[in-house]
Every structure is written in structure tokens, then in C-alpha cells.
PDB file of C-alpha atoms and ligand atoms in Angstrom:
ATOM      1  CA  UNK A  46      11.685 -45.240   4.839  1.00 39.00           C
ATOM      2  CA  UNK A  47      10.842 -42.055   3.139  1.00 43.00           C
ATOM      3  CA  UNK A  48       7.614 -41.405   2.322  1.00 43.00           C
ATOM      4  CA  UNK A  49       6.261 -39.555  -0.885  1.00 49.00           C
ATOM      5  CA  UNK A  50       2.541 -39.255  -1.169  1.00 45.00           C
ATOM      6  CA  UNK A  51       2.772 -37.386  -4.277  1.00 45.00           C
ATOM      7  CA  UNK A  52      -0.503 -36.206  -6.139  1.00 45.00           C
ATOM      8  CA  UNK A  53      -1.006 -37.577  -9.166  1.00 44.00           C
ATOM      9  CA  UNK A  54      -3.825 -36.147 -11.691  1.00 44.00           C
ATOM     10  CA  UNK A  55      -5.655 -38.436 -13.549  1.00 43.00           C
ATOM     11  CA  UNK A  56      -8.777 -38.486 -15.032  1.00 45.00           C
ATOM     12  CA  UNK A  57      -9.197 -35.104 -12.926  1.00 46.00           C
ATOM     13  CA  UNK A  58      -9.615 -36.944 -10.256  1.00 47.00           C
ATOM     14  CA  UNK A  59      -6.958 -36.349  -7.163  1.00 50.00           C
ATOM     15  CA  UNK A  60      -5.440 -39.607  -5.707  1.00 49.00           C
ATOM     16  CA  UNK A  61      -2.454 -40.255  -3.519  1.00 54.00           C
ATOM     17  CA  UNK A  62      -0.131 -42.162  -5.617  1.00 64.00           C
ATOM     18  CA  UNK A  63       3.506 -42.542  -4.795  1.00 68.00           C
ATOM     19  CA  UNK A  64       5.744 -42.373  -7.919  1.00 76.00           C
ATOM     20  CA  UNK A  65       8.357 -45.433  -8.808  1.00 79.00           C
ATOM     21  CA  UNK A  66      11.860 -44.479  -7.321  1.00 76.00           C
ATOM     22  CA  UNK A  67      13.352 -43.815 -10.448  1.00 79.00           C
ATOM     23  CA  UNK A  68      10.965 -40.954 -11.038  1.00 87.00           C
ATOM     24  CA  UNK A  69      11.623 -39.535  -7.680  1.00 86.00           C
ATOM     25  CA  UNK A  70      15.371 -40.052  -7.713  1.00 84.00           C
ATOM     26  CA  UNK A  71      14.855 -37.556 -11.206  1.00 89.00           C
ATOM     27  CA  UNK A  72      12.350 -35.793  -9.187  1.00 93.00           C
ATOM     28  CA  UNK A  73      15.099 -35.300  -6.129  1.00 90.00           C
ATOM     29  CA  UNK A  74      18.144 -34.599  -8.343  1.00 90.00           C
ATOM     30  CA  UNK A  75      16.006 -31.608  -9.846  1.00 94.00           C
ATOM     31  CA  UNK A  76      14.781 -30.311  -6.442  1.00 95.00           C
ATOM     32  CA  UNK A  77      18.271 -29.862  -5.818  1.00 92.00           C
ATOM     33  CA  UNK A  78      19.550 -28.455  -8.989  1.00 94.00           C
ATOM     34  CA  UNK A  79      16.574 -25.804  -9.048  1.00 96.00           C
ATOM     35  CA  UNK A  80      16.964 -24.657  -5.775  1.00 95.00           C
ATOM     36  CA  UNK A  81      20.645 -24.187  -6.196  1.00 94.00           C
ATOM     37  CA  UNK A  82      19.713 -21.778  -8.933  1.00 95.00           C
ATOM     38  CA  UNK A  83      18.011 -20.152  -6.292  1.00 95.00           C
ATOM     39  CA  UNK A  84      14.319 -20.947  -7.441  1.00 96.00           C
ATOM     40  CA  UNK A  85      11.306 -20.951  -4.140  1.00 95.00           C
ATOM     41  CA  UNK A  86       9.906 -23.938  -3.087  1.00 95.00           C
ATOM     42  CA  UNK A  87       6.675 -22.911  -4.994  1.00 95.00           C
ATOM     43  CA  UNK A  88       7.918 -22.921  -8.357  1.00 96.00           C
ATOM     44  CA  UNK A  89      10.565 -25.628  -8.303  1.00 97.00           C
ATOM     45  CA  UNK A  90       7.187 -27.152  -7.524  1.00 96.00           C
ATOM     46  CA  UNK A  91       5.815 -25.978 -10.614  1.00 97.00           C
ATOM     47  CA  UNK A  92       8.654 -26.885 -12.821  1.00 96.00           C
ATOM     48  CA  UNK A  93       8.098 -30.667 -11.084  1.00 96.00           C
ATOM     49  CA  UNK A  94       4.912 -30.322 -12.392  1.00 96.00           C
ATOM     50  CA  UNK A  95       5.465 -29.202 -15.647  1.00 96.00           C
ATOM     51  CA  UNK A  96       8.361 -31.972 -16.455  1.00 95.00           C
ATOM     52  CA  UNK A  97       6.774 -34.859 -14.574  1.00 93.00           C
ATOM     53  CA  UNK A  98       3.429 -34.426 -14.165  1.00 93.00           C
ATOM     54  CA  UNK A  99       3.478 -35.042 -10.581  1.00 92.00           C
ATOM     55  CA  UNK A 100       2.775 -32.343  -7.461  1.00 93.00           C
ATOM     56  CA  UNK A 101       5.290 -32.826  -5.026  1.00 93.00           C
ATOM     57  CA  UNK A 102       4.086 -31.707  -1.452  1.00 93.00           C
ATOM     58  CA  UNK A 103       6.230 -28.389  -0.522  1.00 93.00           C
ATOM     59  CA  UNK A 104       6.585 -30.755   2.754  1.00 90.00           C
ATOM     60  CA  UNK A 105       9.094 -33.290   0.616  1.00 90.00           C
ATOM     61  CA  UNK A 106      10.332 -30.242  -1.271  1.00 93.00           C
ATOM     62  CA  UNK A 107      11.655 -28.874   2.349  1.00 89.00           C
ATOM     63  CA  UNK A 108      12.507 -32.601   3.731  1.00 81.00           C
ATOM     64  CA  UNK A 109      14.751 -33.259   0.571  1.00 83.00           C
ATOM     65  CA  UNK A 110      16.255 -30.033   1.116  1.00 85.00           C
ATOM     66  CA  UNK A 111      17.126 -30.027   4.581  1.00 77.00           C
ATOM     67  CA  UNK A 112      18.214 -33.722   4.625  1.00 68.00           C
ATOM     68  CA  UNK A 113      15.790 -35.426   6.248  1.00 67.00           C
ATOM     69  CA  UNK A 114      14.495 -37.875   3.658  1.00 70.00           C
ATOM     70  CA  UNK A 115      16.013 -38.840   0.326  1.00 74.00           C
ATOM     71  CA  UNK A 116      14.555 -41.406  -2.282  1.00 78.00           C
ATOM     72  CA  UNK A 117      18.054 -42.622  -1.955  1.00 69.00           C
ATOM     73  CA  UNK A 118      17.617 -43.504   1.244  1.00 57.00           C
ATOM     74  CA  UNK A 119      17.512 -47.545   2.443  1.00 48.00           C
ATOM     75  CA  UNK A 120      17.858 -48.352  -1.533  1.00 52.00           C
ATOM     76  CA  UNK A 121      20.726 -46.970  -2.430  1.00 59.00           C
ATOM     77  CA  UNK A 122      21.742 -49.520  -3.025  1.00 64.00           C
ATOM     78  CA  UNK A 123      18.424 -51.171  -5.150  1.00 59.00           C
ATOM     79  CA  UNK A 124      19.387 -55.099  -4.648  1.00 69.00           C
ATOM     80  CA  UNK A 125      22.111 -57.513  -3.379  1.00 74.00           C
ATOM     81  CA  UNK A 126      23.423 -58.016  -6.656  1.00 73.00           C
ATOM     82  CA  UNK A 127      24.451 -54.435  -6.935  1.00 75.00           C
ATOM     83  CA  UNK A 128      26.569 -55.170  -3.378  1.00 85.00           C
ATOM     84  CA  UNK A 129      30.193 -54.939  -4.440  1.00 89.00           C
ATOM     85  CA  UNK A 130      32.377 -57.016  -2.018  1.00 95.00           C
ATOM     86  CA  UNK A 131      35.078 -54.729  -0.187  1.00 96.00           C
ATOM     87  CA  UNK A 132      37.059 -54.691   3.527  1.00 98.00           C
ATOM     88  CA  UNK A 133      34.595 -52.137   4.472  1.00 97.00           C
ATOM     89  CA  UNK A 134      31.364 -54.394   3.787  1.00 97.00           C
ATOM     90  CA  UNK A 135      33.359 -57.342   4.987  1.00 98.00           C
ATOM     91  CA  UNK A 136      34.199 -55.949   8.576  1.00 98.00           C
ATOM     92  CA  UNK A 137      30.333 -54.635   8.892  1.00 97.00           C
ATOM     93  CA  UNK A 138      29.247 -58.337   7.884  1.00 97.00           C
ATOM     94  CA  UNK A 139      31.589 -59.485  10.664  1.00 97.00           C
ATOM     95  CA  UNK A 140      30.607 -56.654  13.404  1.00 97.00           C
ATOM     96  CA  UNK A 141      27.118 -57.691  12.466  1.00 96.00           C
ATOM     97  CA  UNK A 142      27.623 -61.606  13.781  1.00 94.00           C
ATOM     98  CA  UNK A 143      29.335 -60.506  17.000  1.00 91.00           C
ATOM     99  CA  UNK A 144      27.875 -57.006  19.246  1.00 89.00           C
ATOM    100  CA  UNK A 145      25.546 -55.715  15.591  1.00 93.00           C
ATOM    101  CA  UNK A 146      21.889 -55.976  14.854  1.00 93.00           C
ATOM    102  CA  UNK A 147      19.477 -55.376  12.673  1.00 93.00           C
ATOM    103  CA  UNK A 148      15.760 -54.275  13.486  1.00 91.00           C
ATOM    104  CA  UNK A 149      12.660 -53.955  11.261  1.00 87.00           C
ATOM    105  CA  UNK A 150       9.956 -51.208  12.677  1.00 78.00           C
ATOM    106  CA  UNK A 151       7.565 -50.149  10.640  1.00 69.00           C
ATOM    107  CA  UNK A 152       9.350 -50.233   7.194  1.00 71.00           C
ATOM    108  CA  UNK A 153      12.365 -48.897   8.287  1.00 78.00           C
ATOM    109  CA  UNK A 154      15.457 -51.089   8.339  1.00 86.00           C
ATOM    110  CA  UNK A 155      18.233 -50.602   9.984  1.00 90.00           C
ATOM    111  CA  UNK A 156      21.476 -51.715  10.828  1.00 94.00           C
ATOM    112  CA  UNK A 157      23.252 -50.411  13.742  1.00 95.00           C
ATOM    113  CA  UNK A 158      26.052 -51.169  16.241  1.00 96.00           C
ATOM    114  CA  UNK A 159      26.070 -50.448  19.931  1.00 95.00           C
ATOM    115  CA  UNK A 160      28.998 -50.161  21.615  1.00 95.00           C
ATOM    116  CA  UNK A 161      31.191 -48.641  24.746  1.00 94.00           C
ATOM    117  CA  UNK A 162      34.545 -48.373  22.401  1.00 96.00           C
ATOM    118  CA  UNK A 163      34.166 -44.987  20.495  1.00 96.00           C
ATOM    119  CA  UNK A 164      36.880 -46.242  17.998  1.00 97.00           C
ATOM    120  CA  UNK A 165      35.011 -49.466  17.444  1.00 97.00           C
ATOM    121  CA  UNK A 166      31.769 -47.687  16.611  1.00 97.00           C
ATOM    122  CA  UNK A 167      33.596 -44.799  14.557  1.00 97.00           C
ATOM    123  CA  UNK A 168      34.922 -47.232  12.545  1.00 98.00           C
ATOM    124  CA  UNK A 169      32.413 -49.054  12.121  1.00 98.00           C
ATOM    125  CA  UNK A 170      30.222 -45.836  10.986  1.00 97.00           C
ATOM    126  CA  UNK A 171      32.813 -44.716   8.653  1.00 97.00           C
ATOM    127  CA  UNK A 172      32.786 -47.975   6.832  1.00 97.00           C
ATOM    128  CA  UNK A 173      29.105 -48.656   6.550  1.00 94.00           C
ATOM    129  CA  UNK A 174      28.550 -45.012   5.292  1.00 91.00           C
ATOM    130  CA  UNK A 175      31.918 -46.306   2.679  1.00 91.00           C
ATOM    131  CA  UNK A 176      29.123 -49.607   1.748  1.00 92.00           C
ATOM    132  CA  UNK A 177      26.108 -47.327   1.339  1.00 87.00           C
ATOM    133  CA  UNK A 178      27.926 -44.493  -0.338  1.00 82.00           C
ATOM    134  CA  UNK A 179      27.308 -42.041   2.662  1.00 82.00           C
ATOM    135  CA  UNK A 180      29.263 -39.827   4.688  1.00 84.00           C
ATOM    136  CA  UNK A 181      31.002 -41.595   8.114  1.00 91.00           C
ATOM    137  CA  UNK A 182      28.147 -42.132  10.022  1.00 92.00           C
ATOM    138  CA  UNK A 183      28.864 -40.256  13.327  1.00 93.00           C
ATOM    139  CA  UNK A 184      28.182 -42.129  16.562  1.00 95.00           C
ATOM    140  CA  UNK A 185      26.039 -40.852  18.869  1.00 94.00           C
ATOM    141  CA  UNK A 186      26.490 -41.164  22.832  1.00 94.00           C
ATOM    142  CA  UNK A 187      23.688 -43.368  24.547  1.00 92.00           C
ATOM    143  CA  UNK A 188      24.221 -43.252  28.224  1.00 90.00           C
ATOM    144  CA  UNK A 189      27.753 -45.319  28.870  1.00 91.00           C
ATOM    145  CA  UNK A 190      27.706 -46.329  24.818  1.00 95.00           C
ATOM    146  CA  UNK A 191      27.958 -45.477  21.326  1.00 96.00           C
ATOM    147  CA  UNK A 192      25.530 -46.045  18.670  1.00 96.00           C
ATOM    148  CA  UNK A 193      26.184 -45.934  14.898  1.00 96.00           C
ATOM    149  CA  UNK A 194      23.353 -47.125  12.500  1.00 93.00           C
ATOM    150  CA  UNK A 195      21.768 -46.812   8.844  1.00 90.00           C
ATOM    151  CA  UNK A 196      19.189 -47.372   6.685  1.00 86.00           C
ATOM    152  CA  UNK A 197      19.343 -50.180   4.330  1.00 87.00           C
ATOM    153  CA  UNK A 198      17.100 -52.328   2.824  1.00 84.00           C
ATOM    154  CA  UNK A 199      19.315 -53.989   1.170  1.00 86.00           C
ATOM    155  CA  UNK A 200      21.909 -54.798   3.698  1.00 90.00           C
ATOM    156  CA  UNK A 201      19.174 -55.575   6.018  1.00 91.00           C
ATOM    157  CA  UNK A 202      18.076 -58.487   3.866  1.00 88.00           C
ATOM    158  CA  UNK A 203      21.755 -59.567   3.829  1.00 91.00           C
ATOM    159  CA  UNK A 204      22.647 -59.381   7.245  1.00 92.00           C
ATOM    160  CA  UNK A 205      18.673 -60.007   9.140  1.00 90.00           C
ATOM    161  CA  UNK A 206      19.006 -62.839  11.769  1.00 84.00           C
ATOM    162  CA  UNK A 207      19.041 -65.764  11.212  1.00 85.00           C
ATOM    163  CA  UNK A 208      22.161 -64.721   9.407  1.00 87.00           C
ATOM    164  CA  UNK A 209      23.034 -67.067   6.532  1.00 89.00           C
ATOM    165  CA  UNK A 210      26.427 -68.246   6.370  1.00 93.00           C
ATOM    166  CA  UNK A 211      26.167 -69.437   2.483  1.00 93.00           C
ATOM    167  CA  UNK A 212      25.075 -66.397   1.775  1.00 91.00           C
ATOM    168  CA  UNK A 213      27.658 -63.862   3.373  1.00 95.00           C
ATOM    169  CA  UNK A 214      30.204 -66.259   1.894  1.00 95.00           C
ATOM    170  CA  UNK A 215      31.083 -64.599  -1.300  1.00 95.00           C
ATOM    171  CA  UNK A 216      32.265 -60.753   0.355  1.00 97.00           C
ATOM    172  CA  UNK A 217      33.617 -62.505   3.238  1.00 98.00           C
ATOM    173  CA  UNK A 218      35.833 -64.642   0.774  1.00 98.00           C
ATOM    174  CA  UNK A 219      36.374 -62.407  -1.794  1.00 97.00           C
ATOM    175  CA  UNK A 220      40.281 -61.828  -0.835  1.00 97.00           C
ATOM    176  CA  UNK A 221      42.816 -61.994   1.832  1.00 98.00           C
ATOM    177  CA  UNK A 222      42.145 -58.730   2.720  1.00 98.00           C
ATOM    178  CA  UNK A 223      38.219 -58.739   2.860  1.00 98.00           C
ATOM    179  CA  UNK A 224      38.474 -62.107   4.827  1.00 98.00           C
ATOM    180  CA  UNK A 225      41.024 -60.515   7.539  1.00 98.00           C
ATOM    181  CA  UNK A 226      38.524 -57.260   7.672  1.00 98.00           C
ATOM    182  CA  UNK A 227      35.831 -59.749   8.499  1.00 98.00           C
ATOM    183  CA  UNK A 228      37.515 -61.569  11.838  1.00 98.00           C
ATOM    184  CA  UNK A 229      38.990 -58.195  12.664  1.00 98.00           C
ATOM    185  CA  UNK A 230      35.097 -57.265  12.684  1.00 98.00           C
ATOM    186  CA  UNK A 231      34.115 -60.946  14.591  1.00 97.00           C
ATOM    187  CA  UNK A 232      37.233 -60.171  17.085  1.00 97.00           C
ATOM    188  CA  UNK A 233      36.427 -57.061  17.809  1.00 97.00           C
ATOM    189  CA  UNK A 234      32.657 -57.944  18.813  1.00 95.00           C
ATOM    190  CA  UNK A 235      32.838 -61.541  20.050  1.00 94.00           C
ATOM    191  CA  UNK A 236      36.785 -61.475  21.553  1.00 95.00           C
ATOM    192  CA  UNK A 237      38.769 -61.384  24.366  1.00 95.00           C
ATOM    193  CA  UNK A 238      41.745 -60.528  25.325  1.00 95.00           C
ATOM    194  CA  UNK A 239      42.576 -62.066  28.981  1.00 92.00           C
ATOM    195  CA  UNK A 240      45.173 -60.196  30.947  1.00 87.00           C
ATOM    196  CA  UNK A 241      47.836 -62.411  30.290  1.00 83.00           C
ATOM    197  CA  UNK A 242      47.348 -61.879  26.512  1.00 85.00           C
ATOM    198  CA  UNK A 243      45.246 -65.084  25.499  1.00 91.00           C
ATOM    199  CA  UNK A 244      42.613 -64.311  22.687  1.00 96.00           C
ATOM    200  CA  UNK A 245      39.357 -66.398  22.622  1.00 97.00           C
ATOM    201  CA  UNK A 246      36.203 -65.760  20.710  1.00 96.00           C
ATOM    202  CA  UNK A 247      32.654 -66.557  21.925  1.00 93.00           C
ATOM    203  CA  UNK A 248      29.517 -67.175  20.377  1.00 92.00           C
ATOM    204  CA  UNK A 249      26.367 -68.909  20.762  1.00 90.00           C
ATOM    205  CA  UNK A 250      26.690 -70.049  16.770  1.00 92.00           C
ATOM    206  CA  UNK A 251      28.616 -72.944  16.785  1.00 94.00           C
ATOM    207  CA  UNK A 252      28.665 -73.250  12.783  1.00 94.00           C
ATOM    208  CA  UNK A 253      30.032 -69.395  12.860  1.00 95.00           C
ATOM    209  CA  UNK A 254      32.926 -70.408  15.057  1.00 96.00           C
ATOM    210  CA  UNK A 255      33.446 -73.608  12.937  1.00 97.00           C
ATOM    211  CA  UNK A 256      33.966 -70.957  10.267  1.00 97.00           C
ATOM    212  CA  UNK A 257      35.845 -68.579  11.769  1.00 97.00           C
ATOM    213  CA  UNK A 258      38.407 -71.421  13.091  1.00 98.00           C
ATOM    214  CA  UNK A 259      38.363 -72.075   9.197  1.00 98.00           C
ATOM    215  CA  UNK A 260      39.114 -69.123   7.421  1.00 98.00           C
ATOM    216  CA  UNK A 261      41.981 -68.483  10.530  1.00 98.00           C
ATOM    217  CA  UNK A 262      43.616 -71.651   9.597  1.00 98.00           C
ATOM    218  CA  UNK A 263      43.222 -71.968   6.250  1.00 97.00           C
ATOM    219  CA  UNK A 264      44.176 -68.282   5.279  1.00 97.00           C
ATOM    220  CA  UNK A 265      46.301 -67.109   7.979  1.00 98.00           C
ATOM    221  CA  UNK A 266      47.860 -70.072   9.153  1.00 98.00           C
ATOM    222  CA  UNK A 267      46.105 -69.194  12.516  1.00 98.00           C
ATOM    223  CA  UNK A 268      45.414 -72.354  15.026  1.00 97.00           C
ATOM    224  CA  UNK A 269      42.992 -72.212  17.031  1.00 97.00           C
ATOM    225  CA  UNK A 270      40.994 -75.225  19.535  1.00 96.00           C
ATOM    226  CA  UNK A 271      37.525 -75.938  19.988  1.00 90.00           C
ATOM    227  CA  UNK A 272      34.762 -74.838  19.666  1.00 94.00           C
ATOM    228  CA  UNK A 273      34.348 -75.574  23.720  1.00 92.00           C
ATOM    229  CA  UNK A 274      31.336 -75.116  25.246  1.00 90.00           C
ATOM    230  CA  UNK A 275      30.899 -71.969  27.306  1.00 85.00           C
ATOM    231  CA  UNK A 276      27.946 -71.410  29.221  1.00 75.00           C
ATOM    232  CA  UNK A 277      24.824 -73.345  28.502  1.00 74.00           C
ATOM    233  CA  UNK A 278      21.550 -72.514  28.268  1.00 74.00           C
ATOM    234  CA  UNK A 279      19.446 -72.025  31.300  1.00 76.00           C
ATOM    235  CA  UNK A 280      22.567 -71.391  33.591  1.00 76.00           C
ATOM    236  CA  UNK A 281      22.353 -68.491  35.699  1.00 76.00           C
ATOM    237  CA  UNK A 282      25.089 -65.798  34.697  1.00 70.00           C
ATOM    238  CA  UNK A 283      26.121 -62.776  36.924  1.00 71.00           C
ATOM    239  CA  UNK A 284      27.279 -59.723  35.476  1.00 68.00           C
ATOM    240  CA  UNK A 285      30.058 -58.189  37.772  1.00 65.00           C
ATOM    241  CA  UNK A 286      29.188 -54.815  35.412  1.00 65.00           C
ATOM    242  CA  UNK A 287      25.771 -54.312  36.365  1.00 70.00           C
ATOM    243  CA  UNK A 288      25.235 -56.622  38.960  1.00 74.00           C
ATOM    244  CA  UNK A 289      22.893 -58.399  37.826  1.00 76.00           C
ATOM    245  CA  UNK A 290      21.650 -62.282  37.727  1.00 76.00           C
ATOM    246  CA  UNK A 291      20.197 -63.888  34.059  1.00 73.00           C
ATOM    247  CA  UNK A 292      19.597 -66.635  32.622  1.00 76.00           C
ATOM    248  CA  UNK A 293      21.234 -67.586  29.385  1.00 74.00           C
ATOM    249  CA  UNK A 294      19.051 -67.480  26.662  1.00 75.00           C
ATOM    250  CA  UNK A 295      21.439 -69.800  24.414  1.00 79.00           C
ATOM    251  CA  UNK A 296      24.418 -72.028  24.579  1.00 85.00           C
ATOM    252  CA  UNK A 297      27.176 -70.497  24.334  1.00 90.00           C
ATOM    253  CA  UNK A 298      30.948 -71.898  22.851  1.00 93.00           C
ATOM    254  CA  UNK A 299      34.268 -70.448  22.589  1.00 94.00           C
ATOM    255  CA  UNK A 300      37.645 -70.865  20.291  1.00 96.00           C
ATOM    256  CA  UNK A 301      40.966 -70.379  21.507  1.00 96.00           C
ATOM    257  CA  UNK A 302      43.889 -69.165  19.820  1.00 97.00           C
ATOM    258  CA  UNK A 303      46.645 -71.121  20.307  1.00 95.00           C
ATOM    259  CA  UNK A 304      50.167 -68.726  21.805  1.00 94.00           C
ATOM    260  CA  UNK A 305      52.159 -69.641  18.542  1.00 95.00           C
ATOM    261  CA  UNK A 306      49.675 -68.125  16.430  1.00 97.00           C
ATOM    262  CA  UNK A 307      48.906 -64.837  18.400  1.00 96.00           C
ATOM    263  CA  UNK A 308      52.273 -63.135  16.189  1.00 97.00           C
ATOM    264  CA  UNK A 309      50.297 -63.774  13.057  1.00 97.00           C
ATOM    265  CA  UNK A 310      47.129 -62.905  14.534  1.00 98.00           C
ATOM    266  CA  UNK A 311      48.633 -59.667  15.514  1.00 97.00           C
ATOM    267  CA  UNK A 312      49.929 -59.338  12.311  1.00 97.00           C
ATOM    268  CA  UNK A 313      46.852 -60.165   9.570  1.00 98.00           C
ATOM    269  CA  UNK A 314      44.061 -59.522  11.792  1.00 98.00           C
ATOM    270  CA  UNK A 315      44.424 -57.382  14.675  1.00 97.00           C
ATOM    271  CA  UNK A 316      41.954 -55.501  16.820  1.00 98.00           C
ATOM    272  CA  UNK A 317      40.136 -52.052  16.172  1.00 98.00           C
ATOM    273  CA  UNK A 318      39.235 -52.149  19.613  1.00 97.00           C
ATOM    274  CA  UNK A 319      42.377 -49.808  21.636  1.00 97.00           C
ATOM    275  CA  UNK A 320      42.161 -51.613  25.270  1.00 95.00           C
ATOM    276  CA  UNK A 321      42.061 -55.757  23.060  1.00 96.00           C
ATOM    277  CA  UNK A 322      45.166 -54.448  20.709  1.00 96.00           C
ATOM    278  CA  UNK A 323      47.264 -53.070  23.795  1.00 95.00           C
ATOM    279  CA  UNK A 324      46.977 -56.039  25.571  1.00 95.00           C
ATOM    280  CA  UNK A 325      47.564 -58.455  22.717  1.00 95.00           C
ATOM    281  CA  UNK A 326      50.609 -56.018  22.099  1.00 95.00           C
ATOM    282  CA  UNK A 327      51.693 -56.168  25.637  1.00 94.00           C
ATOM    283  CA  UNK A 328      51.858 -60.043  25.690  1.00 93.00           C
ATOM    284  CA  UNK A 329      53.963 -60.137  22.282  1.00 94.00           C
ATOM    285  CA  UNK A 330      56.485 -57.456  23.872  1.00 93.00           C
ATOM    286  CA  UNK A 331      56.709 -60.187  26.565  1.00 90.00           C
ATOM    287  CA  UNK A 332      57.342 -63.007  24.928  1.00 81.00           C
TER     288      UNK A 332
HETATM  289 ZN1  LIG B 209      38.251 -58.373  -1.187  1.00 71.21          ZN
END
């Protein structure tokens, strides 16, 4: 969250005072307009000064100019209401319930996915800089992974676990096309793709499966069985990856879409993920 401690005079006294948002957004808008017209930080300070009354620290001044800190940023977006439904905000809804998270730390929110498929977290940068109205966020290599994330506020109180299904209901619902962006998002997260082609989806949200089996059905035509249960809690689990024992933390379940329906799964949902969408393609070449 950006931070600034502007001084505001009053009653001659100095005392740190940071202005509404509205007054900086004007504030930042004008930083940027004067310094195009080739102004110094020192007297686009003054001009602040004489228009709003406020001293802006030449430390914002640079930080606005070089990027690093906006008023914009995390409230772009001022309130849920403002959230327009679209594929893009569907899929990052649906990316958010499978491998996504959001973290709080210190006033900063963020939402973020981490990832080892570069297309999976390119995509998913480009379209949560589309829902914030920000360039693609680019995503940045973190040992064997990717990592895209953002600021939001907004989003963050949207999509902060315990994620509420009710809630997410209206963008995920909004059309055809935002509900397929949504599993596409789930699918690429939560499912798998076994080697002879069969697609299953895993999560330890049972009501989120319940859903997902749901909108597959009832808007695609998709079948699908379950939810089964998967692992439950307490059982020891060993990674073949890093070699390493743990215990599960929740039960987990699974769904399981049925052959007939993995043409039209292919076809209205799909994977973003290249190694899931070969092999989904290699089973329908075979069959
Ligand atoms: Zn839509």
C-alpha cells in the first residue's frame, strides 16, 4: 500500500496528515502532467502547493515518477461494486480456488499465483493486469516456478479464504463464456490429465466441486461422477517430486469426467496449461 505522509499546514502548526485518495489521485495526475512539461521536482512541488494546499515529500514526487507507488495502486478499483464481471476476472476467480492465494502483510494485499507452467502464470498475469486495468503482469522465475501477483484491495476482499461461493457467484455466472473461463481457471489449477487421457479435478472443498460438477452439467452438458473421496486427513502422503513424507492437512475429494463428455470438454473448456491440453488432445485423436 502506498504511503503518503503529506504535510498539511494548519493552524501553522506542521502535522503528518495523509490526504483522501481523491486528492492524491488529482495530486498524481498533476505530478505527471507537470513533469512532462519538463518542470523539477522542486517546483512541481510548489505548484502542488499552490493548487492544493498540501506539501508533497520530493520522496513521493520521485516514487510516482519512477513507478514505484501510485495512489492508484490496490484501489483501483475503489469497491466490489465497481467489479465488472468479464472471462478475464472469471478465470482469476477460478485460478484463485485451485493453485492461487491471497496474503495480507502489513496492509498490502495481494493476489498472486505460483506456478511451474510459464503459460499458466502468463496468462494468468495478463488477465489480472486486464481486471485491474494494468499492464500483463510479467511472471517472475522463483527457483523451478513462476510467480505472477498484484495489489488489490478490492479483489483481495473478493477472493480472501474462506472464499465465498455466494459471493463469486454473480462473475462466475454472468455468461457462457465467463462460466467456461472460470473451470478453464479451476482445471488448470486443480486437474489432471492421466496418461491415458482421463480428466479429474481435486479439491479439499467439497461444496466447490459440487459446483463445479454443476455449472459442467448444467451449461456444457459435461458429466461428471462424484465427488469421491481422495485422501483424508491425517494420511501420510509421499511426494515422488521432492521426496518427501506429509501429512494431509485436509480431506481431500475428486470429480471425474466421464469419456463421453471429454469432446465437449475439449471443446468449451479446455486447458491453458500446454502438457494437460496435449494429452487431452492425444486421447481424442485416439478415440
Ligand atoms: Zn460474461
Amino acid at each position: 500500500m502506498e504511503t503518503v505522509e503529506a504535510q498539511v499546514v494548519s493552524n501553522g502548526k506542521k502535522r503528518k496528515k495523509i490526504p483522501p485518495r481523491e486528492l492524491r489521485i488529482k495530486m498524481y495526475n498533476d505530478v505527471h502532467k507537470l513533469r512532462k512539461q519538463g518542470l523539477s521536482y522542486t517546483k512541481i512541488r510548489k505548484k502542488i502547493y499552490r493548487k492544493y494546499g498540501v506539501w508533497i515529500p520530493l520522496s513521493t514526487i520521485s516514487r510516482w515518477l519512477r513507478g514505484e507507488s501510485s495512489p492508484y495502486n490496490g484501489r483501483r478499483i475503489p469497491s466490489l461494486g465497481l467489479l465488472k464481471p468479464s472471462e478475464d476476472l472469471a478465470n482469476v476467480i477460478g485460478v484463485r480456488l485451485g493453485d492461487g492465494y491471497t496474503s495480507e502483510k502489513s496492509h498490502d494485499y495481494i493476489i498472486g499465483l505460483k506456478a511451474k507452467d510459464k503459460e499458466f502464470v502468463e496468462d494468468f498475469g495478463r488477465r489480472l493486469g486486464n481486471v485491474l486495468g494494468r499492464k500483463p503482469i510479467r511472471p517472475q522465475k522463483e527457483a523451478e516456478k513462476y510467480v505472477a501477483e498484484a495489489r488489490s484491495k478490492t479483489l483481495y476482499e473478493l477472493l480472501r479464504k474462506p472464499v465465498d461461493l455466494k459471493r463469486i457467484k454473480k462473475y462466475v455466472e454472468h455468461c457462457k463464456k465467463c462460466t467456461a473461463a472460470f473451470l478453464r481457471g479451476l482445471f488448470d489449477s486443480e486437474g489432471r490429465v492421466s496418461k491415458n487421457g482421463y480428466i479429474t479435478l481435486y479439491n479439499t472443498n467439497y461444496e466447490l466441486l459440487v459446483y463445479a460438477q454443476k455449472l459442467l452439467r448444467k451449461r456444457f452438458g459435461i458429466e461428471s461422477t462424484g465427488p469421491w473421496p481422495h485422501v483424508q486427513k491425517g494420511t501420510t502422503i509421499y511426494n515422488p517430486r521432492t521426496g518427501k513424507q506429509y501429512k494431509a492437512k485436509n480431506d481431500c475429494y475428486y470429480i471425474y469426467i466421464r469419456a463421453e463428455s471429454l469432446p465437449k470438454f475439449y471443446r468449451y473448456i479446455g486447458f491453458t496449461v500446454r502438457r494437460k491440453q496435449k494429452r487431452l488432445e492425444e486421447y481424442l485423436r485416439r478415440y
